[in-house]
Coordinates of C-alpha atoms and ligand atoms in Angstrom, one line a residue:
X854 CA 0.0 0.0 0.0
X855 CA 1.3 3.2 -0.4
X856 CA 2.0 5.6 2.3
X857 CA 4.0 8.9 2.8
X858 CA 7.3 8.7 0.5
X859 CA 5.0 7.6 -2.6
X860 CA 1.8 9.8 -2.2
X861 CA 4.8 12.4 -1.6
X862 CA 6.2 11.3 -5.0
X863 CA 2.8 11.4 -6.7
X864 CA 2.1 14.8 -5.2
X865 CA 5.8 16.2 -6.5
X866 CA 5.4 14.6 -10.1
X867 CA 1.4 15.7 -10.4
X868 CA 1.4 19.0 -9.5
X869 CA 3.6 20.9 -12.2
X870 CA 1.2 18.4 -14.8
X871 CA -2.0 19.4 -13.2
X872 CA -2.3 22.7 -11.6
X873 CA -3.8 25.8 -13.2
X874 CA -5.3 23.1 -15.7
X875 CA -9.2 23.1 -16.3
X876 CA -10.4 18.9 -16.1
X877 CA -11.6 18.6 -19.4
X878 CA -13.7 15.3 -19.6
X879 CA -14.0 12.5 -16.9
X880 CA -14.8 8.6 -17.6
X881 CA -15.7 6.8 -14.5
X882 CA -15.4 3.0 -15.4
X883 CA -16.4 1.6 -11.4
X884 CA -19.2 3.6 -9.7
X885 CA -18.2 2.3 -7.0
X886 CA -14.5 4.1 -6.7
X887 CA -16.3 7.2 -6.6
X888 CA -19.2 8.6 -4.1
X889 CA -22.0 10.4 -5.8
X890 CA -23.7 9.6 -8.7
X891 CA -21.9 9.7 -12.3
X892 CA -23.7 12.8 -13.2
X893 CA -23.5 15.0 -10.3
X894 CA -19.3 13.7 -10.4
X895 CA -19.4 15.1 -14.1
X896 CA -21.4 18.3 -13.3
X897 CA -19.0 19.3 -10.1
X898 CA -16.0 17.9 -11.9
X899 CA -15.6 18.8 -15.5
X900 CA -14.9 22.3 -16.5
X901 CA -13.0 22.8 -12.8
X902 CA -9.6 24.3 -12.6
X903 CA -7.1 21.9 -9.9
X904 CA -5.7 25.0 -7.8
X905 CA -4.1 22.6 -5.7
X906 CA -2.6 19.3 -5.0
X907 CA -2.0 18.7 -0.8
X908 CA -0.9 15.2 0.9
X909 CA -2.3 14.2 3.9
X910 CA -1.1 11.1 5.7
X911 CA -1.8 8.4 3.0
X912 CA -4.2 10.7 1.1
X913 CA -4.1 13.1 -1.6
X914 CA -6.3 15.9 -1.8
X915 CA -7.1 17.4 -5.5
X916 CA -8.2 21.0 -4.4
X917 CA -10.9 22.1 -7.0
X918 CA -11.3 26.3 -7.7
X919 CA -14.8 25.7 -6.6
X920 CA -13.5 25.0 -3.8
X921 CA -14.9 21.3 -3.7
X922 CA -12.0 18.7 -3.5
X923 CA -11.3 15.1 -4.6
X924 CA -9.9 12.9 -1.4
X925 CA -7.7 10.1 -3.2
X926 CA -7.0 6.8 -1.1
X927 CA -5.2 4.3 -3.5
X928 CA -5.2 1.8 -0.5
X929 CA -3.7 -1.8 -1.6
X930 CA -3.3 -2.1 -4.8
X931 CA -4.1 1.1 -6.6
X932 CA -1.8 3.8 -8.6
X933 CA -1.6 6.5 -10.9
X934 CA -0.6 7.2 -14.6
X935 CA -0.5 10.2 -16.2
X936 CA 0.1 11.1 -20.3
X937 CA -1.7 10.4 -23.5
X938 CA -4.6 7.8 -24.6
X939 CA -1.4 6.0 -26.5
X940 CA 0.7 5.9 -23.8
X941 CA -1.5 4.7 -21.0
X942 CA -0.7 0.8 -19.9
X943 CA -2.8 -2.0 -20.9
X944 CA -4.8 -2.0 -17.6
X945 CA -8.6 -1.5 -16.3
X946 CA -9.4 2.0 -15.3
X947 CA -11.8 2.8 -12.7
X948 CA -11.7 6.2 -12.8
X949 CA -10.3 8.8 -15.8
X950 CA -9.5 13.0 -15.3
X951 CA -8.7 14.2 -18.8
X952 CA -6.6 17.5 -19.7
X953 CA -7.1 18.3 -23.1
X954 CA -5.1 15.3 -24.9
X955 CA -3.3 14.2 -21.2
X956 CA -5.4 11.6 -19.3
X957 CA -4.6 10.7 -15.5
X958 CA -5.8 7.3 -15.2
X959 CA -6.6 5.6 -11.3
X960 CA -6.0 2.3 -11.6
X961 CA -6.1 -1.0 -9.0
X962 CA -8.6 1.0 -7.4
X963 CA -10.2 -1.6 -5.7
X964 CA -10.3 -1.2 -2.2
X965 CA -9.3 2.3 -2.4
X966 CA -11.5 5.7 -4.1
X967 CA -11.2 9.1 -5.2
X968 CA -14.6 10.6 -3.7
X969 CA -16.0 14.1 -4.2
X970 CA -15.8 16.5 -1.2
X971 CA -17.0 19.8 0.0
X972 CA -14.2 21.7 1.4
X973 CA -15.3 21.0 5.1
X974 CA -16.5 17.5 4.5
X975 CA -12.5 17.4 3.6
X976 CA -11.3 19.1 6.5
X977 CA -13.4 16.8 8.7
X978 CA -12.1 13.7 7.0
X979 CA -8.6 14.9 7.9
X980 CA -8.9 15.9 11.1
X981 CA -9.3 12.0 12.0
X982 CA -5.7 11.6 11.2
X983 CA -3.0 11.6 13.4
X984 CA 0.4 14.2 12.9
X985 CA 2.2 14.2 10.1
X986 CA 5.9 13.1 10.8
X987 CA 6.9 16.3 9.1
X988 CA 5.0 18.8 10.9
X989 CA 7.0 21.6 12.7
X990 CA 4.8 21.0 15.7
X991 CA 6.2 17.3 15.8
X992 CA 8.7 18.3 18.8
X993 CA 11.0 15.7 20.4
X994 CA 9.2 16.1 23.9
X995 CA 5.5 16.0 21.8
X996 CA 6.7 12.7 20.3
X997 CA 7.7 11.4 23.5
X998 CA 4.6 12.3 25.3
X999 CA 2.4 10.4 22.5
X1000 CA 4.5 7.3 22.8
X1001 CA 4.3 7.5 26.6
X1002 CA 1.0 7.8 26.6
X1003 CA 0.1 4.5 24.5
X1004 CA 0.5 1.0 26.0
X1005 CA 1.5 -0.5 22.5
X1006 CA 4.2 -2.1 20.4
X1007 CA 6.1 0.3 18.4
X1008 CA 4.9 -1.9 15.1
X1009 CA 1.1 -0.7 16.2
X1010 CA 1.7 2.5 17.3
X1011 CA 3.3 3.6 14.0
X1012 CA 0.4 2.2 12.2
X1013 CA -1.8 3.6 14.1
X1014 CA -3.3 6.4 11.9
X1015 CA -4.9 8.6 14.2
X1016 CA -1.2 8.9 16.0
X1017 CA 0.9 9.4 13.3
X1018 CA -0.3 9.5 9.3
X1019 CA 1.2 8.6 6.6
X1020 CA 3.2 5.4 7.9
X1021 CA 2.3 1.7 6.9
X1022 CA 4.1 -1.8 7.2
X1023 CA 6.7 -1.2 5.2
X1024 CA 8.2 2.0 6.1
X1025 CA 7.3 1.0 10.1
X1026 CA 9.9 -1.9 9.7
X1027 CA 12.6 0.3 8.0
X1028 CA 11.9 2.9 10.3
X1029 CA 12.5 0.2 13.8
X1030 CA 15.2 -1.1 11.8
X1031 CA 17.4 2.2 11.6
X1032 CA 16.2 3.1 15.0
X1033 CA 17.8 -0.2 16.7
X1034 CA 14.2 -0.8 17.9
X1035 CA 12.4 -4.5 18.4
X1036 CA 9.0 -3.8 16.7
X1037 CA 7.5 -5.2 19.7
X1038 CA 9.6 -2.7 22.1
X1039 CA 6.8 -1.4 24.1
X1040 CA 6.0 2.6 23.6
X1041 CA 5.2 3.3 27.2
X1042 CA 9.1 2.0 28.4
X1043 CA 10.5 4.6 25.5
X1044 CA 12.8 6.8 27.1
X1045 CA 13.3 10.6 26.2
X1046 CA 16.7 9.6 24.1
X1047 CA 14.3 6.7 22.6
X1048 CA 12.1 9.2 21.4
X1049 CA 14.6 11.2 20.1
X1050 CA 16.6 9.0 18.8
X1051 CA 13.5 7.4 16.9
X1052 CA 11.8 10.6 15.2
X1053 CA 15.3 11.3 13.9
X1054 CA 14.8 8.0 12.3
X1055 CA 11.7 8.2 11.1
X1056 CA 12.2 11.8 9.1
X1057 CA 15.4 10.0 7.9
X1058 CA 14.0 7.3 6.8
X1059 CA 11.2 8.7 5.2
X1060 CA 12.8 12.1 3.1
X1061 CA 15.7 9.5 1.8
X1062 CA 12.5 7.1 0.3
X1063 CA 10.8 10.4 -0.8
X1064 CA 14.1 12.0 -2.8
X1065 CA 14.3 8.0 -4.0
X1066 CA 10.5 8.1 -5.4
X1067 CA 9.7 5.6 -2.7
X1068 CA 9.0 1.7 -3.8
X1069 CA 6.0 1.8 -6.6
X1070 CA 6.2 -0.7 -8.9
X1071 CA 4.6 1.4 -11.9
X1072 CA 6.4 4.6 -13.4
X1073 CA 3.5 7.5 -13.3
X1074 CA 4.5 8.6 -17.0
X1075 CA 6.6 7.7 -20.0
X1076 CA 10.1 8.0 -18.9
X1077 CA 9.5 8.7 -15.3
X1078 CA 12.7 7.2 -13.9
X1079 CA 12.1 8.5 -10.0
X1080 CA 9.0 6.8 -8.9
X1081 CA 9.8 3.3 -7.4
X1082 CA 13.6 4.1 -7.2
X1083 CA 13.5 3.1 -3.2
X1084 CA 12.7 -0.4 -3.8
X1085 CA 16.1 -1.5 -3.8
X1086 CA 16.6 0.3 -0.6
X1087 CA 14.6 -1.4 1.5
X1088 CA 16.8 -2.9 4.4
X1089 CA 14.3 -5.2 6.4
X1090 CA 11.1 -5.1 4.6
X1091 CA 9.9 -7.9 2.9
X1092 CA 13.5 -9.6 3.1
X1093 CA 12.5 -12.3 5.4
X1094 CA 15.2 -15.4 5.7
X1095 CA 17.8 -13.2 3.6
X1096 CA 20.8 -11.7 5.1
X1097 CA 20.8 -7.7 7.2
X1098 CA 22.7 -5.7 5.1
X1099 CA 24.5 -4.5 8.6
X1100 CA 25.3 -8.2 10.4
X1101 CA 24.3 -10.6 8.3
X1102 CA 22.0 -12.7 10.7
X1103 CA 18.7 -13.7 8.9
X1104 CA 15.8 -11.3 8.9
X1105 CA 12.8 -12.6 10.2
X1106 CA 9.2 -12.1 9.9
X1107 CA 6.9 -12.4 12.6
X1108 CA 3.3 -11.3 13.0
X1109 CA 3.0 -8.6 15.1
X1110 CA -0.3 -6.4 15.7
X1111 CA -2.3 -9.0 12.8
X1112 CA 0.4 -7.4 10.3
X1113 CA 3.9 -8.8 9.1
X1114 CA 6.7 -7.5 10.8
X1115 CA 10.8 -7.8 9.5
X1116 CA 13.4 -7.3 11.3
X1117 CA 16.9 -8.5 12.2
X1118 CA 16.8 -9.9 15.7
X1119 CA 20.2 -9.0 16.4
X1120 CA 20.5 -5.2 15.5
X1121 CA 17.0 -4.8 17.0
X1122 CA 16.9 -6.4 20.1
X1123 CA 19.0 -3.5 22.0
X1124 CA 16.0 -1.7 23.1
X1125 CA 14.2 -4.4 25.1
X1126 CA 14.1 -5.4 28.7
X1127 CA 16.0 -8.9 29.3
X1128 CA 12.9 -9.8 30.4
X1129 CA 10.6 -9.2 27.2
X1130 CA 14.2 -9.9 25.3
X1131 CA 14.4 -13.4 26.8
X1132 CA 10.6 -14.4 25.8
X1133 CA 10.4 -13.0 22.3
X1134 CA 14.3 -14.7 21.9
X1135 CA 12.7 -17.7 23.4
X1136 CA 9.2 -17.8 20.9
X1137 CA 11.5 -16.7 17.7
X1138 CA 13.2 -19.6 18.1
Ligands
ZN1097 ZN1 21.4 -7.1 11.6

């Protein structure tokens, strides 16, 4: 699924394509990836100027000079492409916003759904998410209250999108990995260094996979050569029984919070008691 770096990516690429541009036409091949009927979507939509592309958490917002907004949730499986009738890839579109001859086609959009907002129905939406790991107001001592405050394991905490937006599975296991963290250290035994130490991490972490166009599979346009370039970046993530990059013990994958967790039990076993260290050494083995 995609979360912060690639949203980021698709929010970098899209704007200089789609700002200050009128949508044209609109094809909507699933009614069901959209939330009003086909012919209001075509009335509000059509004709509108995009004044603004914004990310928030895992979504992206297409701000609309009516001041109406498309909310974009790709969820599991869904991307983007962006350029000409010609170009577009051999795949089932649910939903279509034209620019004169450019298309931007939503595609895998089976879970997830661009729906038509009003501007507040948009703000209200958003204000159920958590802070962004980027926001100024993100401060050391803030982050160390929030983890304090939870009685969870640091895989569900940074999933946990009313905490923090924008993280998912992958980037939760590169982000424990870098921090020396188990992803079942407990939040509330975090220290104020711990904190530290991990929000360092995380922006790290996350502005490396954003200036690497993050791990998409698909290029967003013909010769897009950013998007996806973080794939091969990935240190933990999908790598289970292969060797850490930094030690060379076996990754492993363990289900932690009902999602898959990697990690290398030896560079990330530093932050647990002995205690919780002995049992999860003992139940990994
Ligand atoms: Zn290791």
């Amino acid at each position: 699924m995609p979360e912060l770096p690639e949203m980021e990516t698709y929010l970098r690429l899209l704007t200089p394509r789609v700002t200050g541009r009128p949508i044209t036409d609109t094809i909507i091949e699933r009614e069901k990836s959209i939330n009003v009927p086909v012919q209001q979507w075509t009335r509000d939509v059509v004709q509108q100027t995009i004044v603004k592309l914004e990310r928030r958490g895992k979504t992206l917002l297409f701000h609309l000079q009516s001041g109406k907004c498309l909310l974009l949730h790709l969820m599991l499986g869904g991307w983007m492409f962006y350029g000409t009738e010609k170009e577009r890839p051999n795949r089932t579109v649910q939903v279509q916003l034209s620019f004169g001859d450019q298309h931007l086609y939503f595609i895998g959009l089976r879970l997830g759904y661009l729906h038509l907002h009003s501007a507040s129905a948009a703000e209200e939406k958003s204000a159920a998410l958590g802070i962004d790991p980027f926001s100024p107001q993100l401060t050391a001592e803030r982050f160390y209250e929030l983890l304090r405050r939870k009685r969870k394991t640091m895989k569900a905490f940074m999933l946990d999108q009313s905490l923090l937006s924008g993280i998912g599975n992958c980037y939760s296991d590169e982000i424990c990995f870098e921090a020396g963290m188990h992803p079942q250290f407990k939040t509330e035994n975090c220290s104020q260094g711990d904190a530290e130490k991990l929000l360092y991490m995380m922006r790290s972490v996350l502005r490396e996979a954003i200036l690497s166009g993050g791990y998409m599979d698909e290029p967003m346009f013909v010769g897009d050569t950013l998007t996806g370039g973080y794939s091969e970046n990935l240190r933990v993530h999908d790598r289970a029984d292969q060797p850490c990059h930094r030690c060379g013990t076996n990754i492993i994958m363990k289900e932690i919070a009902s999602r898959k967790a990697y990690f290398c039990p030896n560079c990330q076993s530093k932050k647990l008691s002995n205690r919780a260290a002995a049992g999860i050494r003992e139940e990994e083995q």
